[in-house]
mmCIF file of C-alpha atoms and ligand atoms in Angstrom:
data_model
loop_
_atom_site.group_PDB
_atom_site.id
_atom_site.type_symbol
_atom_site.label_atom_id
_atom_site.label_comp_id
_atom_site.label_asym_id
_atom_site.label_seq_id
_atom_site.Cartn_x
_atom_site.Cartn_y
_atom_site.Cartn_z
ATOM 1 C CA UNK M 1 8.169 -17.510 3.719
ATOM 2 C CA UNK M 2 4.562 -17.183 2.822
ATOM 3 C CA UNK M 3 2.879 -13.521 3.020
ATOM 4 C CA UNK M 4 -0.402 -12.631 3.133
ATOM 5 C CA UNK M 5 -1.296 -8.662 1.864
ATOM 6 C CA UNK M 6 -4.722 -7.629 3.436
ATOM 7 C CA UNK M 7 -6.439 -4.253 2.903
ATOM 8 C CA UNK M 8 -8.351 -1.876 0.065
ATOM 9 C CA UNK M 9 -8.666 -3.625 -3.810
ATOM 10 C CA UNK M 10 -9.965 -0.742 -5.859
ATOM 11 C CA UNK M 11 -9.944 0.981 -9.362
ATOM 12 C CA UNK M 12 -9.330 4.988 -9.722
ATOM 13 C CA UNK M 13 -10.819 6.916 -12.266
ATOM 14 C CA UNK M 14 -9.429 10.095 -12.835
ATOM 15 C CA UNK M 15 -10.908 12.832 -14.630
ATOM 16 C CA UNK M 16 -9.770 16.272 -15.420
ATOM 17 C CA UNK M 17 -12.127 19.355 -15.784
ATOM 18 C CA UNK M 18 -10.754 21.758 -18.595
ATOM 19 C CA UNK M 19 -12.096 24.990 -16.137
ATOM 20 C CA UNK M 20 -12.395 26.142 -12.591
ATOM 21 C CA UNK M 21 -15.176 24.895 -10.149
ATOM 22 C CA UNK M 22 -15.383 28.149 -8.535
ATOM 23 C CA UNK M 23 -16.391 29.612 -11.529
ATOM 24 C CA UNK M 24 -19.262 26.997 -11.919
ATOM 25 C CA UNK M 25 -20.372 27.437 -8.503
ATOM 26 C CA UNK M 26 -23.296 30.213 -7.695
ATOM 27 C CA UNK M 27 -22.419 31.441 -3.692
ATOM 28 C CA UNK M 28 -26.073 31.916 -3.245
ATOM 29 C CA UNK M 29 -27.438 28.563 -4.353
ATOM 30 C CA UNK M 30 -25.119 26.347 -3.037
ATOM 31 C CA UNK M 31 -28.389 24.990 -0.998
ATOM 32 C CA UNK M 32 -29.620 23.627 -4.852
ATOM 33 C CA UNK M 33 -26.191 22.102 -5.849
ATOM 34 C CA UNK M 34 -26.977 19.968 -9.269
ATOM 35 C CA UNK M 35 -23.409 20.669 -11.953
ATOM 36 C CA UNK M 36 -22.220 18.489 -14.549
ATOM 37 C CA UNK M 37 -18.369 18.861 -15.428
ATOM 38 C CA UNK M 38 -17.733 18.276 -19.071
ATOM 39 C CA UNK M 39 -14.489 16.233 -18.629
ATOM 40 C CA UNK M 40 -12.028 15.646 -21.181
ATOM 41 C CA UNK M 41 -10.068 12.803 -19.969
ATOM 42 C CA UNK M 42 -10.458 9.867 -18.142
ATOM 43 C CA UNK M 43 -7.823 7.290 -16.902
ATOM 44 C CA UNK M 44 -9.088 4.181 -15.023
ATOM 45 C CA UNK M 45 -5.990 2.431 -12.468
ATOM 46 C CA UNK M 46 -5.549 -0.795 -10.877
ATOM 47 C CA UNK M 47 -5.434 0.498 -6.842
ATOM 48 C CA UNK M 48 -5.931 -0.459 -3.895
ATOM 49 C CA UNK M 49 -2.814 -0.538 -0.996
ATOM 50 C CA UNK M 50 -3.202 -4.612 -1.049
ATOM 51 C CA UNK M 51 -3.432 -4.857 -5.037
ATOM 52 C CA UNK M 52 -0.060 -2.133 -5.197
ATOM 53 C CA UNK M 53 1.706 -4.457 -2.666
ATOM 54 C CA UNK M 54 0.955 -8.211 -4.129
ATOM 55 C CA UNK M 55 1.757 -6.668 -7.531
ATOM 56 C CA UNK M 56 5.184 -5.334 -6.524
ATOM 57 C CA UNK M 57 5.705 -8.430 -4.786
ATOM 58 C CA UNK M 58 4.535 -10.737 -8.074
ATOM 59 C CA UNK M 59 6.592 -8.396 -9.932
ATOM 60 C CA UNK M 60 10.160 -9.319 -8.016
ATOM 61 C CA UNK M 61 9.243 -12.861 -8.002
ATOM 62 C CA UNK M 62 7.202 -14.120 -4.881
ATOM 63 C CA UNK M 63 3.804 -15.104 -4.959
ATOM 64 C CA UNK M 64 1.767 -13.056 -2.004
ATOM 65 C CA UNK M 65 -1.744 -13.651 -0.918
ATOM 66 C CA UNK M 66 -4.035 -11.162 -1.513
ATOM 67 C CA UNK M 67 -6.608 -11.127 1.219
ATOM 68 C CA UNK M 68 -9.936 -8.569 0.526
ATOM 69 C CA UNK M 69 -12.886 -8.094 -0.544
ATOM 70 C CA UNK M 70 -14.329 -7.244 -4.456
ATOM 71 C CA UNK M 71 -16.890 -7.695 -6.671
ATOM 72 C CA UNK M 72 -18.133 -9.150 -9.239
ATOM 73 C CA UNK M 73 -16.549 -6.632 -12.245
ATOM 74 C CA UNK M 74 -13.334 -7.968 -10.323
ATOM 75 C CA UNK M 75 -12.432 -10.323 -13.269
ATOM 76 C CA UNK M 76 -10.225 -8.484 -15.501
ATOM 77 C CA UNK M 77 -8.149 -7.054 -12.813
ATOM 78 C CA UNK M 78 -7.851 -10.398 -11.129
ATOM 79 C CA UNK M 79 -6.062 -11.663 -14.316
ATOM 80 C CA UNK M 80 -3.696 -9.012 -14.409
ATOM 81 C CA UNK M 81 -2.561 -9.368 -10.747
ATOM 82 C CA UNK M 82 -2.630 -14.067 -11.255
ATOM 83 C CA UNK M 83 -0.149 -13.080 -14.545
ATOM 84 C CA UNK M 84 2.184 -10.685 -12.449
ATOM 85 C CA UNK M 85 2.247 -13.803 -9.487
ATOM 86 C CA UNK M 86 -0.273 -13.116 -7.202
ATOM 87 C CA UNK M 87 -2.395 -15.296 -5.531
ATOM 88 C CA UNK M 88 -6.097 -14.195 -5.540
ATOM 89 C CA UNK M 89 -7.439 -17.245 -4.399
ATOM 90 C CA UNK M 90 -8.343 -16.040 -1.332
ATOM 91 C CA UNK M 91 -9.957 -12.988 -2.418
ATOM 92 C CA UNK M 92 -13.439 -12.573 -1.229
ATOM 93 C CA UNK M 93 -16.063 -11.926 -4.172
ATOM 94 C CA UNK M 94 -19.442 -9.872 -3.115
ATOM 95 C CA UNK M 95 -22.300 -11.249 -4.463
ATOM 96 C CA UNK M 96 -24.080 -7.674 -4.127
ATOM 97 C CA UNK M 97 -21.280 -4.825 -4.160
ATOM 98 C CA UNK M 98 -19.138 -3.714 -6.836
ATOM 99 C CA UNK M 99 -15.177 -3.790 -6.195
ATOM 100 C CA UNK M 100 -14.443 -0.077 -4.426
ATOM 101 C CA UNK M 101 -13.816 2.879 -6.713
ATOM 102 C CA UNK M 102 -11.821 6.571 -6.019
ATOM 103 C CA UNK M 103 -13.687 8.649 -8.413
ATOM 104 C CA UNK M 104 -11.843 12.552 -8.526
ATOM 105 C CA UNK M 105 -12.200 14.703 -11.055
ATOM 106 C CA UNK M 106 -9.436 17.919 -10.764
ATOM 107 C CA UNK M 107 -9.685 20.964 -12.316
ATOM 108 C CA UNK M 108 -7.327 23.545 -14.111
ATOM 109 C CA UNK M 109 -6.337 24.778 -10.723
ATOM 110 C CA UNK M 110 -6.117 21.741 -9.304
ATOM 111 C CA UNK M 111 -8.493 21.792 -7.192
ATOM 112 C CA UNK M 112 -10.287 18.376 -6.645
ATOM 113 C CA UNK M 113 -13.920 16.970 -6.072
ATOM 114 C CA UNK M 114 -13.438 13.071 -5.160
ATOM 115 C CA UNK M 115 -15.206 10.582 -3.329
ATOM 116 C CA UNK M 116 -14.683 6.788 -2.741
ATOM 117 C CA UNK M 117 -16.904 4.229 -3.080
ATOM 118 C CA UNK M 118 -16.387 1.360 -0.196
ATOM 119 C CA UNK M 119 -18.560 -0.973 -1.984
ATOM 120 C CA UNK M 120 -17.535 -4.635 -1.476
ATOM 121 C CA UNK M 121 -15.117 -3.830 0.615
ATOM 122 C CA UNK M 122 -17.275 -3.333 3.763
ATOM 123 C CA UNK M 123 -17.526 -7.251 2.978
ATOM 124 C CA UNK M 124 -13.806 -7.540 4.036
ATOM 125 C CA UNK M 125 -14.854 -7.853 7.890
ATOM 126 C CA UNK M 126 -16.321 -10.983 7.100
ATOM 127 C CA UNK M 127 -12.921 -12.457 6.084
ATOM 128 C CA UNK M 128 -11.268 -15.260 8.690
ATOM 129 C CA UNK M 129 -7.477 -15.444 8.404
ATOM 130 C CA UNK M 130 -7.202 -19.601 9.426
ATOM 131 C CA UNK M 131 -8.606 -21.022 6.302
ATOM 132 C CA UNK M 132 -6.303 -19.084 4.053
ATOM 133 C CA UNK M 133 -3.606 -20.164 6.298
ATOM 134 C CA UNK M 134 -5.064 -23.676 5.606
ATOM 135 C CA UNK M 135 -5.241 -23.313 2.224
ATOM 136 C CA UNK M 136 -1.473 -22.100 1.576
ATOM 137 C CA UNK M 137 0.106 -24.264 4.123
ATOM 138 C CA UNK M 138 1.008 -21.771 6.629
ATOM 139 C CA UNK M 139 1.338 -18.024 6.793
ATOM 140 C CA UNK M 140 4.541 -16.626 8.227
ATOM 141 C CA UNK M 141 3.673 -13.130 8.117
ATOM 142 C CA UNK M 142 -0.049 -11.063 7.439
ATOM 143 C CA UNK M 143 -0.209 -7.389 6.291
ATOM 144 C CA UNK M 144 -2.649 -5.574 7.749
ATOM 145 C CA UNK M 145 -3.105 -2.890 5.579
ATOM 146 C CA UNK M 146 -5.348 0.217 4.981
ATOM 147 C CA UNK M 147 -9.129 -1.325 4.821
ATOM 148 C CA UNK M 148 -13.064 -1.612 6.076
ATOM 149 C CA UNK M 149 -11.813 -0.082 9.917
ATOM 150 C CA UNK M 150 -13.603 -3.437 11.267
ATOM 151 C CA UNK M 151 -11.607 -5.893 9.345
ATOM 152 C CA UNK M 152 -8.289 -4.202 9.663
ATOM 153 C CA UNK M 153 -9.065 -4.803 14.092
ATOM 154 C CA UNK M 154 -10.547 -8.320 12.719
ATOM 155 C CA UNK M 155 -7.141 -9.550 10.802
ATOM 156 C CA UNK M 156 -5.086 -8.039 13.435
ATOM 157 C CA UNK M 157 -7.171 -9.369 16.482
ATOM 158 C CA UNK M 158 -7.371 -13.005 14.437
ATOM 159 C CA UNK M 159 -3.158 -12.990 13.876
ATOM 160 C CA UNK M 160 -2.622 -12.300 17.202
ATOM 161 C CA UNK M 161 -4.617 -14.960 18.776
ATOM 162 C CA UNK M 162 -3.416 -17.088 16.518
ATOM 163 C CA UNK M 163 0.234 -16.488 16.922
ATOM 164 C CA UNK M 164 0.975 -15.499 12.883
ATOM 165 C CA UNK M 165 3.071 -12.273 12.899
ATOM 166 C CA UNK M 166 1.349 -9.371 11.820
ATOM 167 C CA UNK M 167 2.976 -6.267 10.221
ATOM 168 C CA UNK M 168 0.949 -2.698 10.824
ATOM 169 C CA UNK M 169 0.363 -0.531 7.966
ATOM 170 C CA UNK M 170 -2.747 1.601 8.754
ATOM 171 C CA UNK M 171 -1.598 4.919 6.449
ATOM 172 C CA UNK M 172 -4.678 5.958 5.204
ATOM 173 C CA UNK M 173 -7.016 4.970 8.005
ATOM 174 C CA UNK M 174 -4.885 6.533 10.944
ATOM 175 C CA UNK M 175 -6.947 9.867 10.421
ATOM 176 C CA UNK M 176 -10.689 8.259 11.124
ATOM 177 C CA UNK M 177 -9.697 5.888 13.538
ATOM 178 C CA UNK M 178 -9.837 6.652 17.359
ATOM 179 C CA UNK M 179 -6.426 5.959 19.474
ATOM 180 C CA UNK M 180 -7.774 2.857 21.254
ATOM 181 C CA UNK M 181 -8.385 1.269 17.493
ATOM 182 C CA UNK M 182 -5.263 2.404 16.920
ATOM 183 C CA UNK M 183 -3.096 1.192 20.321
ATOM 184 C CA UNK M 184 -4.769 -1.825 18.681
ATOM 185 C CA UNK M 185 -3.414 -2.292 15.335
ATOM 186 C CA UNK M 186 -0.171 -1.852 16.534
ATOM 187 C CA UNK M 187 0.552 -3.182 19.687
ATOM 188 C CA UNK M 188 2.687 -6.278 19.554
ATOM 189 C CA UNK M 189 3.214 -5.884 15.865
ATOM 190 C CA UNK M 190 6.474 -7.771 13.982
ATOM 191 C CA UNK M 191 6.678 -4.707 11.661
ATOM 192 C CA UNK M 192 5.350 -1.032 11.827
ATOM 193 C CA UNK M 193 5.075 0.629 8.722
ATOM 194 C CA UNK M 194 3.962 4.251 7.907
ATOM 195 C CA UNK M 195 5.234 7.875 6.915
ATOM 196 C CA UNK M 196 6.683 10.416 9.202
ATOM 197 C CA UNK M 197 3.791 12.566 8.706
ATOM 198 C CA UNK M 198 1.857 8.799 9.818
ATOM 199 C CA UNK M 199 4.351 7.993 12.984
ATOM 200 C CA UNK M 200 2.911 11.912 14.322
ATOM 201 C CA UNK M 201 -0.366 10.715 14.002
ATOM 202 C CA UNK M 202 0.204 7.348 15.801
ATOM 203 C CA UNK M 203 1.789 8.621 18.493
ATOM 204 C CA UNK M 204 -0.744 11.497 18.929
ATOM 205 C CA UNK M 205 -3.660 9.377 19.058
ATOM 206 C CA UNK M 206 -2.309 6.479 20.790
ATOM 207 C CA UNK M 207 -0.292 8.773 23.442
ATOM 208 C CA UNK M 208 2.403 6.397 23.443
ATOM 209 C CA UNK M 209 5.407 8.064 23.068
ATOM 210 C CA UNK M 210 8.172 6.957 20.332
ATOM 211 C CA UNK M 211 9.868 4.857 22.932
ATOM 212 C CA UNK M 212 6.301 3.223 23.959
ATOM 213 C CA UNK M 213 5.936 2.635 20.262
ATOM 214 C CA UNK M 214 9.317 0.688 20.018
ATOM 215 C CA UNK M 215 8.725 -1.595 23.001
ATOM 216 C CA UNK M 216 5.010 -2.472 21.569
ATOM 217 C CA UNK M 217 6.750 -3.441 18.012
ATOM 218 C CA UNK M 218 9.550 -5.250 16.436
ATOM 219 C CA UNK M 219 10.873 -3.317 13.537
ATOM 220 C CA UNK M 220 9.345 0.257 12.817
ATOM 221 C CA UNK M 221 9.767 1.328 9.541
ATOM 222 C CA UNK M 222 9.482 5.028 8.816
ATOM 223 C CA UNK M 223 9.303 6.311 5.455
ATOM 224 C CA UNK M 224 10.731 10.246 4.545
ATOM 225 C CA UNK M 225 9.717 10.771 1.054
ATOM 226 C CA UNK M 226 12.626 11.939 -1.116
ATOM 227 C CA UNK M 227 14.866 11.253 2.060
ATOM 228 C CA UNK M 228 14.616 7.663 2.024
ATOM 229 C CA UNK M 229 13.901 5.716 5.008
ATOM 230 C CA UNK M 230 14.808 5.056 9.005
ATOM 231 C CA UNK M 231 14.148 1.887 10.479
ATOM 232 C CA UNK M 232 14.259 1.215 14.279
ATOM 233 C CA UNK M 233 14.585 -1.008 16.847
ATOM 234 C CA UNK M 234 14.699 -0.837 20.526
ATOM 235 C CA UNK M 235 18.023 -0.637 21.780
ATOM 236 C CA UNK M 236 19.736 -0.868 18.828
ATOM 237 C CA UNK M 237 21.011 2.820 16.461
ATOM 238 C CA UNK M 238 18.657 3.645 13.668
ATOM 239 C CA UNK M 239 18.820 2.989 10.352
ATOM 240 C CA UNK M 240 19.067 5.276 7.720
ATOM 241 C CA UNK M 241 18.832 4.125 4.197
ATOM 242 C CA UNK M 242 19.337 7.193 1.126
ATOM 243 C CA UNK M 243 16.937 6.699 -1.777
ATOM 244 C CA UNK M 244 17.313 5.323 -4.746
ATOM 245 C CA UNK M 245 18.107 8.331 -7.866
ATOM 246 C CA UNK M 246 15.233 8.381 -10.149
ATOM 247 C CA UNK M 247 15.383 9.106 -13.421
ATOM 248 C CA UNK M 248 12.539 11.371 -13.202
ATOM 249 C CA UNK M 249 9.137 12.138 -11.248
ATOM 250 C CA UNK M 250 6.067 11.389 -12.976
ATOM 251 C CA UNK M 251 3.518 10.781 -10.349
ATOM 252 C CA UNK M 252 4.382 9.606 -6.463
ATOM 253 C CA UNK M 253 0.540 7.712 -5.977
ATOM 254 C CA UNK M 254 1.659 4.456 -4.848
ATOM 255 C CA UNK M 255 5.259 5.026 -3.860
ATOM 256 C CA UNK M 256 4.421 4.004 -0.499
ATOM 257 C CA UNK M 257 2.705 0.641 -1.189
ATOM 258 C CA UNK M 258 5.541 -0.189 -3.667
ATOM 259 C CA UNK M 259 8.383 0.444 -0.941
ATOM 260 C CA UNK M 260 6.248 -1.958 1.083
ATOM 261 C CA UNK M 261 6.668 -4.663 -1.944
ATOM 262 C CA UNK M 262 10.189 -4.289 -2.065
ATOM 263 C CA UNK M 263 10.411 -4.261 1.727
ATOM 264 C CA UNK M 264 8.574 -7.551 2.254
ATOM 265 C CA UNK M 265 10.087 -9.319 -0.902
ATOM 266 C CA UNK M 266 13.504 -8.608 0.911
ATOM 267 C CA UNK M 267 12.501 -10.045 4.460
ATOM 268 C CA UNK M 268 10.716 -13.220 2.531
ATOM 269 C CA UNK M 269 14.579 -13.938 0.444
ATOM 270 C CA UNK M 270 15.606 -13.540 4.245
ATOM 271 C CA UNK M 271 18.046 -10.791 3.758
ATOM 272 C CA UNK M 272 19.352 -8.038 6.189
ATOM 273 C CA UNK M 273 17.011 -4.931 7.798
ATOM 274 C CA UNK M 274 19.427 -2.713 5.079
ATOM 275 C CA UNK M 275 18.871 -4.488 2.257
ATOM 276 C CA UNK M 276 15.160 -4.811 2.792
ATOM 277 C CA UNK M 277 15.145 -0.878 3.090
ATOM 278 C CA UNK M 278 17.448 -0.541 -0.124
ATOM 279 C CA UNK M 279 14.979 -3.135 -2.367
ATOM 280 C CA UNK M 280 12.027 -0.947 -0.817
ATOM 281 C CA UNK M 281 13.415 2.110 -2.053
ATOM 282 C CA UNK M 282 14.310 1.126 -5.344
ATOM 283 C CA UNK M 283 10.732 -0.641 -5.501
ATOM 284 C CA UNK M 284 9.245 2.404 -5.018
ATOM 285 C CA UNK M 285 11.690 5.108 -7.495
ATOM 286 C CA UNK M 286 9.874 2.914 -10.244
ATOM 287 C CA UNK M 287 6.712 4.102 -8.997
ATOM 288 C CA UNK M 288 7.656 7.616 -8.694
ATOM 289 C CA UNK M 289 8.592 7.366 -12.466
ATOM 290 C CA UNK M 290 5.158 6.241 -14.299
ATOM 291 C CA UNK M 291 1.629 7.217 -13.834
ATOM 292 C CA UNK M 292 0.305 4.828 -11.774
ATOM 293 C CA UNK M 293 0.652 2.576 -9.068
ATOM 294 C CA UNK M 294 0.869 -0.400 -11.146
ATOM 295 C CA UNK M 295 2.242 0.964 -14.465
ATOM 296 C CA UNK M 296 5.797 -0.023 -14.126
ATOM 297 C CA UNK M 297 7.727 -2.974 -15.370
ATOM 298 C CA UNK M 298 10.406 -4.482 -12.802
ATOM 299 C CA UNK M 299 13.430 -5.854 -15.163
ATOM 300 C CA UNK M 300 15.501 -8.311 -13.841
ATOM 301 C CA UNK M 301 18.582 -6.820 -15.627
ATOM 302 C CA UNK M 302 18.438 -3.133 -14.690
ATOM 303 C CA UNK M 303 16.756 -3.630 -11.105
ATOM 304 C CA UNK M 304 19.928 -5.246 -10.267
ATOM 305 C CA UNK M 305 22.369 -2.826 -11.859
ATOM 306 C CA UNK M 306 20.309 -0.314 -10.644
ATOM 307 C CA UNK M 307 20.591 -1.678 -7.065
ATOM 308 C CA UNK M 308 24.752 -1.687 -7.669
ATOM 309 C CA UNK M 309 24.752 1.626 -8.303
ATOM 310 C CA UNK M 310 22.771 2.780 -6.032
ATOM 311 C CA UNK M 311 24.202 0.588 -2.660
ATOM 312 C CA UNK M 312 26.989 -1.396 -4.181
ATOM 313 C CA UNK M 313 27.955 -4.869 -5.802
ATOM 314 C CA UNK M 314 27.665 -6.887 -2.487
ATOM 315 C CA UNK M 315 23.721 -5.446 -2.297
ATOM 316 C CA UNK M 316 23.198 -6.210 -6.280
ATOM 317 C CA UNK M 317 24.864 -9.606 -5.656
ATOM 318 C CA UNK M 318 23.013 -10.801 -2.776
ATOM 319 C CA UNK M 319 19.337 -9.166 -4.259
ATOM 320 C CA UNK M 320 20.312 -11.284 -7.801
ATOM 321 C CA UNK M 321 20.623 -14.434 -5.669
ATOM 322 C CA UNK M 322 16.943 -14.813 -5.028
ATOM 323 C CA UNK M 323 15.285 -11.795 -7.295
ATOM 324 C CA UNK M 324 12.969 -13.403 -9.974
ATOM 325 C CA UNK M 325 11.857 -10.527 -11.518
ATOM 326 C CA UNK M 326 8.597 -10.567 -13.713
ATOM 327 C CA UNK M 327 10.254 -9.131 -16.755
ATOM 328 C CA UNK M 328 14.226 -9.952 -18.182
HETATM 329 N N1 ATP J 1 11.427 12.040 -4.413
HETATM 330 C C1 ATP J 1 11.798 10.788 -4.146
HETATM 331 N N2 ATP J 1 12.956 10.305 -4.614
HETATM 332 C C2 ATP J 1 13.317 9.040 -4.378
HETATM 333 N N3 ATP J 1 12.612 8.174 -3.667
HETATM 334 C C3 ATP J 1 11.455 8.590 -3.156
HETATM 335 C C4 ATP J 1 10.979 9.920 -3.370
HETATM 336 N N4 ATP J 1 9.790 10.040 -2.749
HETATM 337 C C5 ATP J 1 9.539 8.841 -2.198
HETATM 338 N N5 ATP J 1 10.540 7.975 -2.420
HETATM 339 C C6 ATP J 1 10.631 6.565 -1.973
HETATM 340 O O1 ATP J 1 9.333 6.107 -1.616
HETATM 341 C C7 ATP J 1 9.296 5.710 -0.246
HETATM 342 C C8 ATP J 1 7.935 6.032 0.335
HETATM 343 O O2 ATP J 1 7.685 7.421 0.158
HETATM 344 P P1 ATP J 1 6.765 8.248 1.160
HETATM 345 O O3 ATP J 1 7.416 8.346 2.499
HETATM 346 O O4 ATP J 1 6.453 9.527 0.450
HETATM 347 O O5 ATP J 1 5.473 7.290 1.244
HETATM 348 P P2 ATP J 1 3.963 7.675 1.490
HETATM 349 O O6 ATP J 1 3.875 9.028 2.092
HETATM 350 O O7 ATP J 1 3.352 6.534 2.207
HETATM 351 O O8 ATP J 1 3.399 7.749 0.014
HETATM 352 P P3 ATP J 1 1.955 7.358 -0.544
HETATM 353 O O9 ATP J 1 1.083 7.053 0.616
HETATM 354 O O10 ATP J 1 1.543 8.562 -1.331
HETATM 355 O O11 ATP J 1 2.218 6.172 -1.422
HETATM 356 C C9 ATP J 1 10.459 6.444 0.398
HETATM 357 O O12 ATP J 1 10.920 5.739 1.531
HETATM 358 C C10 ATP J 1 11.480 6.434 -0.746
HETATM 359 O O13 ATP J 1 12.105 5.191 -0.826
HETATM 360 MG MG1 MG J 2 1.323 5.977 2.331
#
């Protein structure tokens, strides 16, 4: 089953202020804003929803399509997502635009001052699905994930014509979008993916109620933070699948994106709705324990015991059947 991941490629720089904006900011010239914030530490991270969800992929084994747009400083991180399995062939370089970049600095309060570069990805409307699917043979399934607003209606306009299943994951963008754009993305999708905080947005803006929703999609796939995840179909009982116990939180950016990975990487071995859930979950309790959406190492050897203990030998067994996870 060949998979292609569409949506945001970026970097995140991360800075923290060692002080409090407020106390940096004068009330009555806030019309002649110019500050500098002396900050102590930066980390840079490999981002992006598309990047997170190729890499998880690449990292149990499969080798996903990115589809998206970059630039030309888009070199080094390419490397690091062809060595974990992905295929960046068909990633769109801008010959103008640098690759998009979250800058956010936070302070000792916490409070933050961010903003995100698009960049090259603007460029992504200008992406055609067909000659990828050329290129790779065929394409079985296409994420349409968080991106440029125009592409995300382009990919999911293109799928649909062309008859290529398309899975919904519009997170992020559900809050600019208006409901028709959004009655859009997900009407007649194969899989709906998004939060529970997300599924109150869709059906807000789209009116459709959560029955509407089911009879527009295949699968919907709900995810409930630490309670796991509930996956529906019409006319059938939900779902629910407990998480995975982590050894620890460090940081949930990315926890989403990584369920998504596992998620996928389960449908592609063609296993059950359950065990894609349970190989999402556990995808994304590695995410939850590093800094970082790419930062931790999927071993073949403890995913799978990991898996036992957390939904039984029969899961582990039928997961180590096709798992080819990047590290032993
Ligand atoms: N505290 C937790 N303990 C265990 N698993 C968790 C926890 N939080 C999240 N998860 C796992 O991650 C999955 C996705 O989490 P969540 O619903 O928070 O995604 P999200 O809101 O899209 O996150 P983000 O967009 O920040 O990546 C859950 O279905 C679950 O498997
Ligand atoms: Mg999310």
């Amino acid at each position: 089953m060949r998979i292609a991941i569409t949506g945001s490629i970026a970097t995140d720089h991360l800075m923290t202020f060692p002080g409090r904006f407020g106390d940096q900011l004068i009330a009555e010239q806030l019309d002649r804003v110019s500050l500098s914030f002396l900050v102590d530490e930066l980390q840079i991270r490999r981002g992006g929803c598309a990047a997170n969800i190729s890499f998880g992929m690449g990292c149990l084994g499969l080798s996903p399509v990115l589809v998206g747009a970059v630039g030309t400083d888009f070199a080094d991180y390419r490397s690091w997502l062809e060595r974990h399995g992905v295929d960046c062939d068909s990633v769109h370089i801008s010959e103008v635009h640098h690759t998009a970049r979250f800058l956010c600095t936070t302070d000792e309060d916490h409070n933050q001052i961010a903003s995100f570069y698009t960049g090259a990805m603007a460029e992504a409307r200008e992406i055609e699905l067909h000659p990828i699917a050329e290129r790779v043979g065929a394409l079985d399934l296409v994420l349409v994930g968080p991106n440029d607003p125009a592409a995300m209606l382009r990919h999911t306009d293109e799928a649909r014509t062309r008859g290529i299943p398309f899975a919904a994951d519009p997170s992020q963008q559900l809050a600019r979008m208006p409901g028709e754009e959004i009655r859009r993305l997900v009407d007649g999708a194969a899989y709906l993916f998004s939060n529970d905080y997300e599924l109150g947005l869709i059906i807000q803006k789209t009116g459709w109620s959560d029955e509407e929703i089911l009879d527009r999609v295949g699968v919907r796939v709900t995810t409930l933070g630490p309670k796991g995840v509930r996956i529906d179909r019409k006319g059938e009982p939900s779902l629910h699948i407990s998480p995975a116990p982590e050894r620890g939180k460090a940081d949930p950016t990315g926890v989403g994106d990584a369920f998504r990975a596992g998620f996928l990487s389960a449908l592609a071995w063609g296993l059950s709705l359950e065990r894609c859930g349970q190989v999402g979950n556990l995808t994304a309790t590695h995410v939850l324990e590093q800094v970082g959406g790419q930062e931790y190492e999927l071993g073949q050897k403890v995913f799978i015991e990991r898996l036992a203990a957390a939904y039984g030998q029969a899961a582990a067994d039928e997961v180590a059947a096709h798992a080819r996870c990047h590290y032993v």
